[in-house]
Short mmCIF file of C-alpha atoms (C1' of nucleotides) in Angstrom, two decimals:
data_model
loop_
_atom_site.label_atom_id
_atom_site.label_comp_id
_atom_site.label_asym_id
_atom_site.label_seq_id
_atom_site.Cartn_x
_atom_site.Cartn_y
_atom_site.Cartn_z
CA UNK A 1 23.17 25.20 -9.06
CA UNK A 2 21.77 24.17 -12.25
CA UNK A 3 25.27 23.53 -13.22
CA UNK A 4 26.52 22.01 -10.42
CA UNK A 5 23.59 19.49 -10.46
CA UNK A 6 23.94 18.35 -13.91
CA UNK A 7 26.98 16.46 -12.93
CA UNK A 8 26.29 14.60 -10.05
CA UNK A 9 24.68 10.99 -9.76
CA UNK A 10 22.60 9.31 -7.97
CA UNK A 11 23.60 5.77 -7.50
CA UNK A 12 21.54 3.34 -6.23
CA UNK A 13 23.02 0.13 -4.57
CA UNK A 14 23.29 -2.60 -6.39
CA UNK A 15 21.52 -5.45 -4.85
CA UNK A 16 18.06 -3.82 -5.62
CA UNK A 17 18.18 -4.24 -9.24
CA UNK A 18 19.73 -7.50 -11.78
CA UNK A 19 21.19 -5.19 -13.87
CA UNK A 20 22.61 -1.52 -13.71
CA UNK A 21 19.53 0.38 -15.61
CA UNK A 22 21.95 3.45 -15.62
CA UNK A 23 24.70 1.50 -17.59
CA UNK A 24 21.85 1.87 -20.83
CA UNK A 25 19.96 3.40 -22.96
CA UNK A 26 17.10 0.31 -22.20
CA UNK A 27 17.64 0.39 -18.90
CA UNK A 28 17.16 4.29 -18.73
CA UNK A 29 13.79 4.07 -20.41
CA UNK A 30 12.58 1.43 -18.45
CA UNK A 31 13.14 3.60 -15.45
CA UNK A 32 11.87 6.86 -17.05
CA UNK A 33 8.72 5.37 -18.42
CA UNK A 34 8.00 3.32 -15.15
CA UNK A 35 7.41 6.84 -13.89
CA UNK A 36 4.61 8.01 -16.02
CA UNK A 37 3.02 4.79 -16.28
CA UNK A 38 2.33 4.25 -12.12
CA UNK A 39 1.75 7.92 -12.23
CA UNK A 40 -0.79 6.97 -15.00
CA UNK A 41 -2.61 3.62 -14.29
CA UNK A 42 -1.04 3.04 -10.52
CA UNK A 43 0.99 0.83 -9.00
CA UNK A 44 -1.31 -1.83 -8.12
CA UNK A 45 -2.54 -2.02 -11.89
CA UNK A 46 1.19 -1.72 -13.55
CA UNK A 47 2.99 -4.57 -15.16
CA UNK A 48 6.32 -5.27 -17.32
CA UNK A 49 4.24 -6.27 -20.08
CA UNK A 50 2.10 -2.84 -20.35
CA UNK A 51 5.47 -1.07 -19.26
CA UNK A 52 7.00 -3.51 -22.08
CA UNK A 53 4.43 -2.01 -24.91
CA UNK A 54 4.67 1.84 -23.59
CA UNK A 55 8.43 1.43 -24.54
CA UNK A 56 8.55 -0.58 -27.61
CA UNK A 57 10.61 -3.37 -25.74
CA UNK A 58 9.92 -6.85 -24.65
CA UNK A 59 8.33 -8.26 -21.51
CA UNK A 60 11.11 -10.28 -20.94
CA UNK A 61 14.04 -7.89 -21.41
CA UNK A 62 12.76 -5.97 -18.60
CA UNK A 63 12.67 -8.92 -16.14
CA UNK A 64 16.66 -8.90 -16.75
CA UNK A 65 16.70 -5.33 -14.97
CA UNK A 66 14.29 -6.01 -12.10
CA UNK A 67 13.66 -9.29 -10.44
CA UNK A 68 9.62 -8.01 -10.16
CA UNK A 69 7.40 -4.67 -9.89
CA UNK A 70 8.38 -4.35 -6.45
CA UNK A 71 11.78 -4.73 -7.06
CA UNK A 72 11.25 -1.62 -9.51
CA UNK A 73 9.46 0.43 -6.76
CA UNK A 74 11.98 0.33 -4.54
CA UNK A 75 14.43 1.32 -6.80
CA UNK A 76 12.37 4.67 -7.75
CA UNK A 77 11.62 5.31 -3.99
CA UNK A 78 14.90 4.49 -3.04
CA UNK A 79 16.28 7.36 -6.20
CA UNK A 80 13.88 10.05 -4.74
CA UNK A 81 14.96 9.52 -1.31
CA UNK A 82 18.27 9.45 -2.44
CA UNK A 83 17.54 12.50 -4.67
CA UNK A 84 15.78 14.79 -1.77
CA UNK A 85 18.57 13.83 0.66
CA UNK A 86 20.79 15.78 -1.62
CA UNK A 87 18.68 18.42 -1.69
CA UNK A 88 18.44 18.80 2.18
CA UNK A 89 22.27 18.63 2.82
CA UNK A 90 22.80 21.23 -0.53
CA UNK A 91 20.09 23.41 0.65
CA UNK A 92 21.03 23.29 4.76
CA UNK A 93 24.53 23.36 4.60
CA UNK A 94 25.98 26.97 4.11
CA UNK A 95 22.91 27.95 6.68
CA UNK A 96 24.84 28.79 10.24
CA UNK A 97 21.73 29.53 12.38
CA UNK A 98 20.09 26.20 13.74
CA UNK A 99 16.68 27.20 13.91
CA UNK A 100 16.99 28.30 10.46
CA UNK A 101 18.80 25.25 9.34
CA UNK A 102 15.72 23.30 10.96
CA UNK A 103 12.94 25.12 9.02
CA UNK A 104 15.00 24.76 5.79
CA UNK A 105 15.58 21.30 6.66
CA UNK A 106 11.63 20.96 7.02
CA UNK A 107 10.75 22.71 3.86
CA UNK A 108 12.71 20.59 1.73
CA UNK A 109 11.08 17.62 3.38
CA UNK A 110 7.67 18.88 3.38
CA UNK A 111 7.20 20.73 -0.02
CA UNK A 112 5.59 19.61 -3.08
CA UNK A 113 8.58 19.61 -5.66
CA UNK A 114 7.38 21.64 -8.31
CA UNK A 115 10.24 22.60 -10.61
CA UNK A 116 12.59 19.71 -11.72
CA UNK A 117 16.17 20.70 -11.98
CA UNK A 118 16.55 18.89 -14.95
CA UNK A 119 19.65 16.72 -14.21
CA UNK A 120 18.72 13.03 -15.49
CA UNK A 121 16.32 11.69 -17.48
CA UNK A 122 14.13 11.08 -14.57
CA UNK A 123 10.82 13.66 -13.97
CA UNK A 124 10.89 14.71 -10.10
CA UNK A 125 7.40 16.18 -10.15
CA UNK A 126 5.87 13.22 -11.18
CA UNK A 127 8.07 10.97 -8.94
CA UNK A 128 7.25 12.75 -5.80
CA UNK A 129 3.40 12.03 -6.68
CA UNK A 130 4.16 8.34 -7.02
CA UNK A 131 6.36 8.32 -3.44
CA UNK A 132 3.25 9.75 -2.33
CA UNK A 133 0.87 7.23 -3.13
CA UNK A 134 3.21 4.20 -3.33
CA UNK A 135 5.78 4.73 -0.82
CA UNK A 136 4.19 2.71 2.10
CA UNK A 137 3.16 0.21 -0.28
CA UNK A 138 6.83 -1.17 -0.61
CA UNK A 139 7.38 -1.68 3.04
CA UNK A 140 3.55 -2.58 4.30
CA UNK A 141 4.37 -6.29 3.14
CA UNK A 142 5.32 -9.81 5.12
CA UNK A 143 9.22 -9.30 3.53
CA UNK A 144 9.44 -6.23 5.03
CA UNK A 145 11.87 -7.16 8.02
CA UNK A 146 13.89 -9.66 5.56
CA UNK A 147 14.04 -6.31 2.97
CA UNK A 148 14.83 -4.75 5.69
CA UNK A 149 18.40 -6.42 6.66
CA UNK A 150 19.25 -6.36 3.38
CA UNK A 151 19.16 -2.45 3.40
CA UNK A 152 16.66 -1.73 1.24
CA UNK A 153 15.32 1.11 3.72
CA UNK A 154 18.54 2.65 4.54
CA UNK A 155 18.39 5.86 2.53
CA UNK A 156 14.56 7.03 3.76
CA UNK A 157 16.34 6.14 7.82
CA UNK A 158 19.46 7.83 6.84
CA UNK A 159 17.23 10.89 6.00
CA UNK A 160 15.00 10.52 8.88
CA UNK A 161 18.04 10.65 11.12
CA UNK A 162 19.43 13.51 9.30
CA UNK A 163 15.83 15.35 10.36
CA UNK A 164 16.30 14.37 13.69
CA UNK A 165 19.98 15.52 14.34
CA UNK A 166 18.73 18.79 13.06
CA UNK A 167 15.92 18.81 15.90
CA UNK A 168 18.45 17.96 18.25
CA UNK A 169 20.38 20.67 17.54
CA UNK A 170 17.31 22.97 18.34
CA UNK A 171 16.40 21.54 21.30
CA UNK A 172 18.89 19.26 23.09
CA UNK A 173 16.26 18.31 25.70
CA UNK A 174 13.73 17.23 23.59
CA UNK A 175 12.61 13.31 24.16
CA UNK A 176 11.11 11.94 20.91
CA UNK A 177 13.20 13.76 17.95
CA UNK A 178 13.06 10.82 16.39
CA UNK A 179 9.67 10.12 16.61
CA UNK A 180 8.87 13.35 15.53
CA UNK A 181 11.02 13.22 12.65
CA UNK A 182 9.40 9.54 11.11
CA UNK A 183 6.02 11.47 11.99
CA UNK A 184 7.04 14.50 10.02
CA UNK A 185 8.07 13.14 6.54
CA UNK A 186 5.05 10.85 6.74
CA UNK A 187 2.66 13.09 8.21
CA UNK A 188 3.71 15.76 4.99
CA UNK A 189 3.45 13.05 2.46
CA UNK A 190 0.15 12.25 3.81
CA UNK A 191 -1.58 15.55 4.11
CA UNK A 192 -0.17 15.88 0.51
CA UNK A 193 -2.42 12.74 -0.26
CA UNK A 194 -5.47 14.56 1.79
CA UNK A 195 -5.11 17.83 -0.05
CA UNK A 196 -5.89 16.06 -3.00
CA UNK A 197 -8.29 13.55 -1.96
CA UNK A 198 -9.34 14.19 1.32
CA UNK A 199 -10.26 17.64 1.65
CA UNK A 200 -12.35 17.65 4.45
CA UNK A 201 -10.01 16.24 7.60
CA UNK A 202 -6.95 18.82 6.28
CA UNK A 203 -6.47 22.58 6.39
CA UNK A 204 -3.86 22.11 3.72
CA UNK A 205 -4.75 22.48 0.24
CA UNK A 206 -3.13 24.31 -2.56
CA UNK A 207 -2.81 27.35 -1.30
CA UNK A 208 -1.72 26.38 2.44
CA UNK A 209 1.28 24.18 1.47
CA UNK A 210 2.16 21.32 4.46
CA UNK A 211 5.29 23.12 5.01
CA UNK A 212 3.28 25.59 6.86
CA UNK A 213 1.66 23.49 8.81
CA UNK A 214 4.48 21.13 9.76
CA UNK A 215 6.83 24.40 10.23
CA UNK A 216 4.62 25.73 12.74
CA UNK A 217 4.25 22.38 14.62
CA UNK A 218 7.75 21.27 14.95
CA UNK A 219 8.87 24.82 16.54
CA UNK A 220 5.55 24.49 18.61
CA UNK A 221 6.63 21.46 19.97
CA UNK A 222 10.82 22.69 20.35
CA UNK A 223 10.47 25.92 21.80
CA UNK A 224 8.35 24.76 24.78
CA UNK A 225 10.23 23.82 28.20
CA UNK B 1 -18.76 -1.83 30.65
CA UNK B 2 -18.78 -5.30 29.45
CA UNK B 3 -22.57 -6.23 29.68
CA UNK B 4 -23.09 -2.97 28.28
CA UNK B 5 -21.06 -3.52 25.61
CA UNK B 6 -22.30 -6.99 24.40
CA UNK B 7 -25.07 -5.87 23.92
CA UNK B 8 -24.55 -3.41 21.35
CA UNK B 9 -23.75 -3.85 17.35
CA UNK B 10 -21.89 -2.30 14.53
CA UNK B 11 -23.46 -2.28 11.87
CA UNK B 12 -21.59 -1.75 7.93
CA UNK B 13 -23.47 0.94 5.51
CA UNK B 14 -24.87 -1.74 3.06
CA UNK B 15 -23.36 -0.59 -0.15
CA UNK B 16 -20.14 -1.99 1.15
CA UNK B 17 -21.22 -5.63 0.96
CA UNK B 18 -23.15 -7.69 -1.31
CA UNK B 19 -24.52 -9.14 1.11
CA UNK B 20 -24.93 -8.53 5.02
CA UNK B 21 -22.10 -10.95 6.71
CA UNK B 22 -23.58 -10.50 9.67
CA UNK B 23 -27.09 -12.06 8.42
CA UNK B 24 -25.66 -15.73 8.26
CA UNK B 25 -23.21 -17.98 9.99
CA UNK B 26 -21.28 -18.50 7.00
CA UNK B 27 -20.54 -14.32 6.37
CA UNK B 28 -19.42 -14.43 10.23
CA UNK B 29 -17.23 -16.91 9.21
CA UNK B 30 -16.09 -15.13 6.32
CA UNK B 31 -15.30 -12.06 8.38
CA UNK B 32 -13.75 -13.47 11.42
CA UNK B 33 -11.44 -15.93 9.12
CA UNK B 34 -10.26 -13.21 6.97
CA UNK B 35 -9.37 -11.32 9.68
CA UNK B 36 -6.91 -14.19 10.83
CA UNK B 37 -6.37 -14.94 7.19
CA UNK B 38 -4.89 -11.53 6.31
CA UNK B 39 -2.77 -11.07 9.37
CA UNK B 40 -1.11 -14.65 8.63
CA UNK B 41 -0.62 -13.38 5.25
CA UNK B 42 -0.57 -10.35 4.74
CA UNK B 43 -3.56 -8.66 2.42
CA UNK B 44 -1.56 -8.79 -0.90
CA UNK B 45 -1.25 -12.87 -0.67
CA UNK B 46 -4.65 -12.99 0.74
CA UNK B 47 -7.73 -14.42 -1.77
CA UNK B 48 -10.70 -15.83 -1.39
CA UNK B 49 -10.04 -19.18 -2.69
CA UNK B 50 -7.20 -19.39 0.41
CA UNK B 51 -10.28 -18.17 2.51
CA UNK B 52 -12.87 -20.57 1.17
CA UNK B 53 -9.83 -23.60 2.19
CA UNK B 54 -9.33 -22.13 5.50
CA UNK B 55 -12.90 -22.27 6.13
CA UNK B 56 -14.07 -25.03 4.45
CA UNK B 57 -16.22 -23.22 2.36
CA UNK B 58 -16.16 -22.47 -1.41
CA UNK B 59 -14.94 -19.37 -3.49
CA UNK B 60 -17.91 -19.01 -5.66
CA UNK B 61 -19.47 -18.62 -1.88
CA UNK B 62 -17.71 -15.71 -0.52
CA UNK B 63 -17.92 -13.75 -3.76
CA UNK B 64 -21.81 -13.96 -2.78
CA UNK B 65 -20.65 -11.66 0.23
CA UNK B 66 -18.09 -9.18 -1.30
CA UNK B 67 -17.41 -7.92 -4.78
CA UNK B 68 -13.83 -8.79 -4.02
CA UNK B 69 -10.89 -8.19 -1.52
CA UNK B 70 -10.78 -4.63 -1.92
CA UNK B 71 -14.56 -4.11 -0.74
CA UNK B 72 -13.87 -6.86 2.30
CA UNK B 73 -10.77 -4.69 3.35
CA UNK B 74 -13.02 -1.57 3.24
CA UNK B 75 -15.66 -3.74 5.23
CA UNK B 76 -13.38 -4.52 7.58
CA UNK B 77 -11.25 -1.20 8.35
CA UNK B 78 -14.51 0.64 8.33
CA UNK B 79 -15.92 -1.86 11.19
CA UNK B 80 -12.51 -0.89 13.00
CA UNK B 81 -13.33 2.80 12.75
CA UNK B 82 -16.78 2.51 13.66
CA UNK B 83 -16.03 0.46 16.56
CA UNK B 84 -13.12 2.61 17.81
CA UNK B 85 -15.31 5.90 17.70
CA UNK B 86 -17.89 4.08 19.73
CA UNK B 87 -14.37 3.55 21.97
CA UNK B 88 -13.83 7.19 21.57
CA UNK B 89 -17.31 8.62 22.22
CA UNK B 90 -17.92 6.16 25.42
CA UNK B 91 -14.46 6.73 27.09
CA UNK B 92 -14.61 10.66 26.95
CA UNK B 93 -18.29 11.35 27.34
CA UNK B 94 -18.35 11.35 31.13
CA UNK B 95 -15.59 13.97 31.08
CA UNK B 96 -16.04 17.37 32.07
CA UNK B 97 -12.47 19.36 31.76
CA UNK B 98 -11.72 19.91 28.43
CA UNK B 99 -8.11 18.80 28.46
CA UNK B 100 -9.01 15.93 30.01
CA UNK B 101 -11.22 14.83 27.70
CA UNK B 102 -8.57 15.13 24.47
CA UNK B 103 -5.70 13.55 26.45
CA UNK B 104 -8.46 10.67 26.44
CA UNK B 105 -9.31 10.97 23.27
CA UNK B 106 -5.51 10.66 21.92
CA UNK B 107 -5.37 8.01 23.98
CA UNK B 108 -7.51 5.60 22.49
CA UNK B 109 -7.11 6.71 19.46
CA UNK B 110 -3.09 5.85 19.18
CA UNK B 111 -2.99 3.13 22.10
CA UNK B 112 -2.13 -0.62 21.14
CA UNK B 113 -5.57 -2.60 21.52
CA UNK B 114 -4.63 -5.65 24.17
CA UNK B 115 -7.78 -6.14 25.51
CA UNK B 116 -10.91 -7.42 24.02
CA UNK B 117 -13.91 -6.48 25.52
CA UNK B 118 -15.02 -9.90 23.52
CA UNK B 119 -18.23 -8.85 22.37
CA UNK B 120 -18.87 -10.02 18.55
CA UNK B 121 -16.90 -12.79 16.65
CA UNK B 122 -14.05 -10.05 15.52
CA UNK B 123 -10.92 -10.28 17.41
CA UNK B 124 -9.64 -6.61 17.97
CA UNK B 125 -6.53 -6.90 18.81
CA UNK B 126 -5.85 -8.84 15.60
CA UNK B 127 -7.94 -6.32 13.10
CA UNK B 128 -6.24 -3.78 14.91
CA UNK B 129 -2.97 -4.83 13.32
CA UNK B 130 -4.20 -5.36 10.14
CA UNK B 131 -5.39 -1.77 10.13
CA UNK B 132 -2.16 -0.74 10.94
CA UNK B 133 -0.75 -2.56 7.74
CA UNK B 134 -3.52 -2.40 5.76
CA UNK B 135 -5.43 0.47 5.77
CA UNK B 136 -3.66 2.63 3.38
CA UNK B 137 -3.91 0.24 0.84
CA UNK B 138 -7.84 0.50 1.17
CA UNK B 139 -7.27 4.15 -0.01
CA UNK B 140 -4.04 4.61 -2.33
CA UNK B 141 -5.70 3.24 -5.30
CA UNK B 142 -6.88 5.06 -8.76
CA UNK B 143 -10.44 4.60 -7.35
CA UNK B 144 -10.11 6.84 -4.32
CA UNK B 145 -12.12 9.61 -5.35
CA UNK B 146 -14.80 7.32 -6.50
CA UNK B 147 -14.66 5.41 -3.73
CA UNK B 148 -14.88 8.24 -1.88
CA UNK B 149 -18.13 9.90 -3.13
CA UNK B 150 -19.57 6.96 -2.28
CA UNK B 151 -19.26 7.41 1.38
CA UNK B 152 -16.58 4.49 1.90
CA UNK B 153 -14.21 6.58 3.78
CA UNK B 154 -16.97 8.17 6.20
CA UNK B 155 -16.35 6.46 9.00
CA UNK B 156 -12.70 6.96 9.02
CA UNK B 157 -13.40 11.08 8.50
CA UNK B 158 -16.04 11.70 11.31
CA UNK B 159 -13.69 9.97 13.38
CA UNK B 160 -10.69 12.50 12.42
CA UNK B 161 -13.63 15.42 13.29
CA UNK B 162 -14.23 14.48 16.21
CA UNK B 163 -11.05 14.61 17.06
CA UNK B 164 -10.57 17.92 15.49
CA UNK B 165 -13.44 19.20 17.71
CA UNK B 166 -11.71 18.31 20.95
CA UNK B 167 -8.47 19.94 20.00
CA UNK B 168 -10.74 23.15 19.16
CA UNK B 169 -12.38 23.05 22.53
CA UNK B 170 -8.46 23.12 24.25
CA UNK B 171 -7.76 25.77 21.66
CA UNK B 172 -9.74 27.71 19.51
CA UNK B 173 -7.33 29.71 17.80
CA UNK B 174 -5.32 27.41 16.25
CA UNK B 175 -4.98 27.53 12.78
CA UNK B 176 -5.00 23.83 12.02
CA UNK B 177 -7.07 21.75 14.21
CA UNK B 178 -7.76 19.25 11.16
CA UNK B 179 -4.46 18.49 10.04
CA UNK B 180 -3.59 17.87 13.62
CA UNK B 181 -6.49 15.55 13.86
CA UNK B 182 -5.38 13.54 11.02
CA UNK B 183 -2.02 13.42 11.43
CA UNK B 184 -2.41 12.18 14.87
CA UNK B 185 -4.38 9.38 13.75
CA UNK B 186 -2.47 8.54 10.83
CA UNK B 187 0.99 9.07 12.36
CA UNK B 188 0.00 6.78 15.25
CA UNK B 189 -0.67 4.66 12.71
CA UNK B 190 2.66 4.58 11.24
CA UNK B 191 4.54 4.48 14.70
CA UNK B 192 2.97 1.60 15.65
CA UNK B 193 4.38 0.29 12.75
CA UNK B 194 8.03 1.45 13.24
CA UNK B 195 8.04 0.34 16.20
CA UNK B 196 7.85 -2.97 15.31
CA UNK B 197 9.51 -3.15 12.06
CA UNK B 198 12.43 0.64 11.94
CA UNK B 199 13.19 0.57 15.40
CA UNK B 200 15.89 2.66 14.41
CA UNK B 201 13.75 5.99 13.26
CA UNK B 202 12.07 6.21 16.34
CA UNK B 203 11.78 6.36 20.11
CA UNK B 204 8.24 4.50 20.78
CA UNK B 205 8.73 0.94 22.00
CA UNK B 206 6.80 -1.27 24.32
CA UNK B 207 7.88 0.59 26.95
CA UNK B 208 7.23 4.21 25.41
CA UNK B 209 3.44 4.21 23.52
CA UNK B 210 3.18 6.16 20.86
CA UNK B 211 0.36 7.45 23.14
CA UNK B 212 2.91 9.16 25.67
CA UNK B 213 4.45 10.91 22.23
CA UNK B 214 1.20 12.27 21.14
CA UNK B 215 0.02 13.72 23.79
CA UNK B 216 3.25 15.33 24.77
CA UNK B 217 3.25 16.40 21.34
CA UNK B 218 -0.47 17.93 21.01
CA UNK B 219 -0.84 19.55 24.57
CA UNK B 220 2.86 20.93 23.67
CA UNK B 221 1.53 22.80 20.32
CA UNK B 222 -2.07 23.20 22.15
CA UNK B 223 -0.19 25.42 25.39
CA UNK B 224 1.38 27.93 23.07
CA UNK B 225 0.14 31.33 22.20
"C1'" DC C 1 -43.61 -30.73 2.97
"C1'" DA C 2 -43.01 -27.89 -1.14
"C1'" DA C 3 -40.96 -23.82 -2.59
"C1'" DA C 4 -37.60 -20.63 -1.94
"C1'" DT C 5 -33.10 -19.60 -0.70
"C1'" DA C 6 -28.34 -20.52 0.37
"C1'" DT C 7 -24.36 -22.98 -0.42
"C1'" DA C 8 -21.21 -26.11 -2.92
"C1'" DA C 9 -19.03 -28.07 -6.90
"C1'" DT C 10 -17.34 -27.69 -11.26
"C1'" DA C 11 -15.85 -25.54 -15.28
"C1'" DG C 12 -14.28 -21.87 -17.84
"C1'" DT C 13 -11.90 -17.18 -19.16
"C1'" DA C 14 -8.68 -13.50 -19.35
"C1'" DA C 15 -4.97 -11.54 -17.08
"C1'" DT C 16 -0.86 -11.76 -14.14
"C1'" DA C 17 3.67 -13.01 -12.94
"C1'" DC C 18 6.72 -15.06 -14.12
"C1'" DT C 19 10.63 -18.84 -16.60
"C1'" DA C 20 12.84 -20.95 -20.52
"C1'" DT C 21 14.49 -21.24 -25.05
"C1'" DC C 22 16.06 -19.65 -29.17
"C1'" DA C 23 16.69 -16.09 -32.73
"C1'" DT C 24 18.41 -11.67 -33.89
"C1'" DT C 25 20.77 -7.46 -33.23
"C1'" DT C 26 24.35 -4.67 -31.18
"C1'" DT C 27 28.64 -4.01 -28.95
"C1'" DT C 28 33.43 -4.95 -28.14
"C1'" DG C 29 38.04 -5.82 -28.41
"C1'" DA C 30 42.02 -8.30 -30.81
"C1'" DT D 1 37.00 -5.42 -39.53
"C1'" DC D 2 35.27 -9.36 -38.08
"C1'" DA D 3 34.28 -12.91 -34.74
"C1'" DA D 4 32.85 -13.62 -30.18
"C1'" DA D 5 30.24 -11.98 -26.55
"C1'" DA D 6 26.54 -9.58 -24.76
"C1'" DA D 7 22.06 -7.55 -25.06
"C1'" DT D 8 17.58 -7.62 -26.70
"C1'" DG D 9 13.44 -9.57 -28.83
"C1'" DA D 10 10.05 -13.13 -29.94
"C1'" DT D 11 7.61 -16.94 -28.71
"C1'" DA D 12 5.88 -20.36 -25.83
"C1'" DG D 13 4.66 -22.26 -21.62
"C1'" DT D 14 3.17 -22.67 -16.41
"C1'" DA D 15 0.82 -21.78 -12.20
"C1'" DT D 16 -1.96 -18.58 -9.98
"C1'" DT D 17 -5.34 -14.94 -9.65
"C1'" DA D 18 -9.67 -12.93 -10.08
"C1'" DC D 19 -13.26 -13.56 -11.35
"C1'" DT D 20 -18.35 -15.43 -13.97
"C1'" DA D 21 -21.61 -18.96 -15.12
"C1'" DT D 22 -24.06 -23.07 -14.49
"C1'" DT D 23 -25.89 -26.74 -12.16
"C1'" DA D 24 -26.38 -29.67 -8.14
"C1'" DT D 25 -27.33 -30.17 -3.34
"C1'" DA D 26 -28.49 -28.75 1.16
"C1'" DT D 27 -31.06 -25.80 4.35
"C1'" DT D 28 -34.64 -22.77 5.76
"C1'" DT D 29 -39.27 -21.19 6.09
"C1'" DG D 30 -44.22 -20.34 5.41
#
DNA sequence: CAAATATAATAGTAATACTATCATTTTTGA
DNA sequence: TCAAAAATGATAGTATTACTATTATATTTG
């Protein structure tokens, strides 16, 4: 798998950045170092020019990659989602049973990534923590509907959907599979945030993973008439 | 209910503020104005010198009531919380059956607030909203754990208990009472949001509450053995 | 009605979030 | 291989933000 992951891509559409930061060596580091620094310092406290000195590079030569910081954040978000999509078709695809498919389809979606595959320059483990605590900051804004049209969202709906066709196939009769889907991938990558910060309104914690919990729900809810 | 309720107060742990809005006409201004301030705006856009023009005040005067817009967000999420578990407490004391009383209890904690019972300045059906896109951001910052300690979040996690304890009294052995709690709470949250901005990733509408989703969805995992 | 308190006005600072211009370095293609 | 093009870097500049400090004025209260 290894193998087979080392030469794919993940390509990320092209009105969401100026320039290609794939297409150099810049452009990579801007994205790789972006990483550690919101990991580091957050989002909220992040800017081109600290992001400039971590690198070596100038303020301004970053501005000719991404229009702004949000600009940049969707860009990362919009890579991970892109990123654990693969993952969920790789991982569900050979599977034949549907229930099984389901609570594959739930662990990927759930889990904390802990081991990065090593494809790209680009560290999963610490990305995942930053789609964590960022995530909902790039669409809790007034441009929202706007950033929405121009399709900025369409890889975390595409995998939402994919979650819900696999509920579906569970349990045809089921009314909100979509609803429980959205409520799913959020509710995981906020118990995440709990176990770490918010210990006391969560069972989950580090040694009973969100996958359990959300595993247990969704074939709660599913295999009741 | 009304005269009942009119006569009763929330009142703010005093660590939050600098100074107690609710001691002068001006920090009632301050409060209900931001309140239409940030939903006109959105928080990130929102300052106080905006404020200070909207109400004719000045900037140097607000700061005399908040450290800044972080602690006025806190101030005002955490009057949302504390008003909604007086909602909470009042709408399910009378209660006797046990089921009855959580199907209550889900339902004011994940229904759209259209009424105001119009006690108090604060208008909440607008803070309401502003929770909805606003909240997290009172919470995914570096300071969380800090912030935390300090008793800031409080509010927001007795309310999640309490909800805890009613699932508990439907059914005491499941495993995760608390992560139920607080993903029903925070994932009515979010589909309140969806539903008015990715229609497309779920089911809940104006004509389907997130309500009727949530409690199909708890009594569902609740009923099974 | 004087003293205390609250509010307003003004000014000032460091940082943010950019844009513009020009110089320098690197890449490329004939 | 060398000139043109493209990318990057350096510097400067602007408006706004997020405050703090000081002083003046208005309001409250004992």
């Amino acid at each position: 798998m290894k193998y087979l992951l080392s030469n794919i891509r993940i390509s990320i559409k092209e009105n969401i950045y100026l320039k290609d930061p794939e297409s150099s060596s810049l452009g990579k580091r801007i994205v790789e170092n972006s990483i550690l620094l919101i990991d580091e310092i957050g989002f909220d406290l992040f800017t081109f020019k600290k992001l400039g000195t971590k690198i070596g590079s100038n303020e301004s030569s970053i501005y000719r990659y991404f229009e702004n910081k949000h600009m940049l954040l969707l860009y990362l978000t919009t890579w991970y989602w892109t990123w654990l999509e693969y993952q969920l078709v790789f991982s569900t695809n050979s599977l034949e049973d549907k229930e099984l498919k389901l609570k594959k389809a739930v662990e990927v979606l759930t889990q904390t990534t802990t081991i990065d595959s090593a494809f790209s320059h680009i560290d999963k483990v610490v990305l995942k923590r930053i789609v964590i605590s960022e995530f909902s900051k790039s669409y809790l804004t007034k441009e929202v509907d706007a950033e929405n049209k121009e399709g900025y969202f369409s890889v975390y709906k595409r995998l939402v959907n994919r979650l819900k066709d696999f509920i579906i196939d569970v349990n045809t009769t089921y009314k909100y599979p979509k609803a429980l889907a959205s409520t799913i991938i959020e509710g995981a990558m906020h118990q995440h945030y709990l176990k770490d910060h918010f210990k006391s309104i969560t069972e989950c914690s580090k040694d009973l993973a969100p996958t359990i919990f959300f595993n247990d729900l969704v074939f709660k809810i599913l295999k009741q008439n």
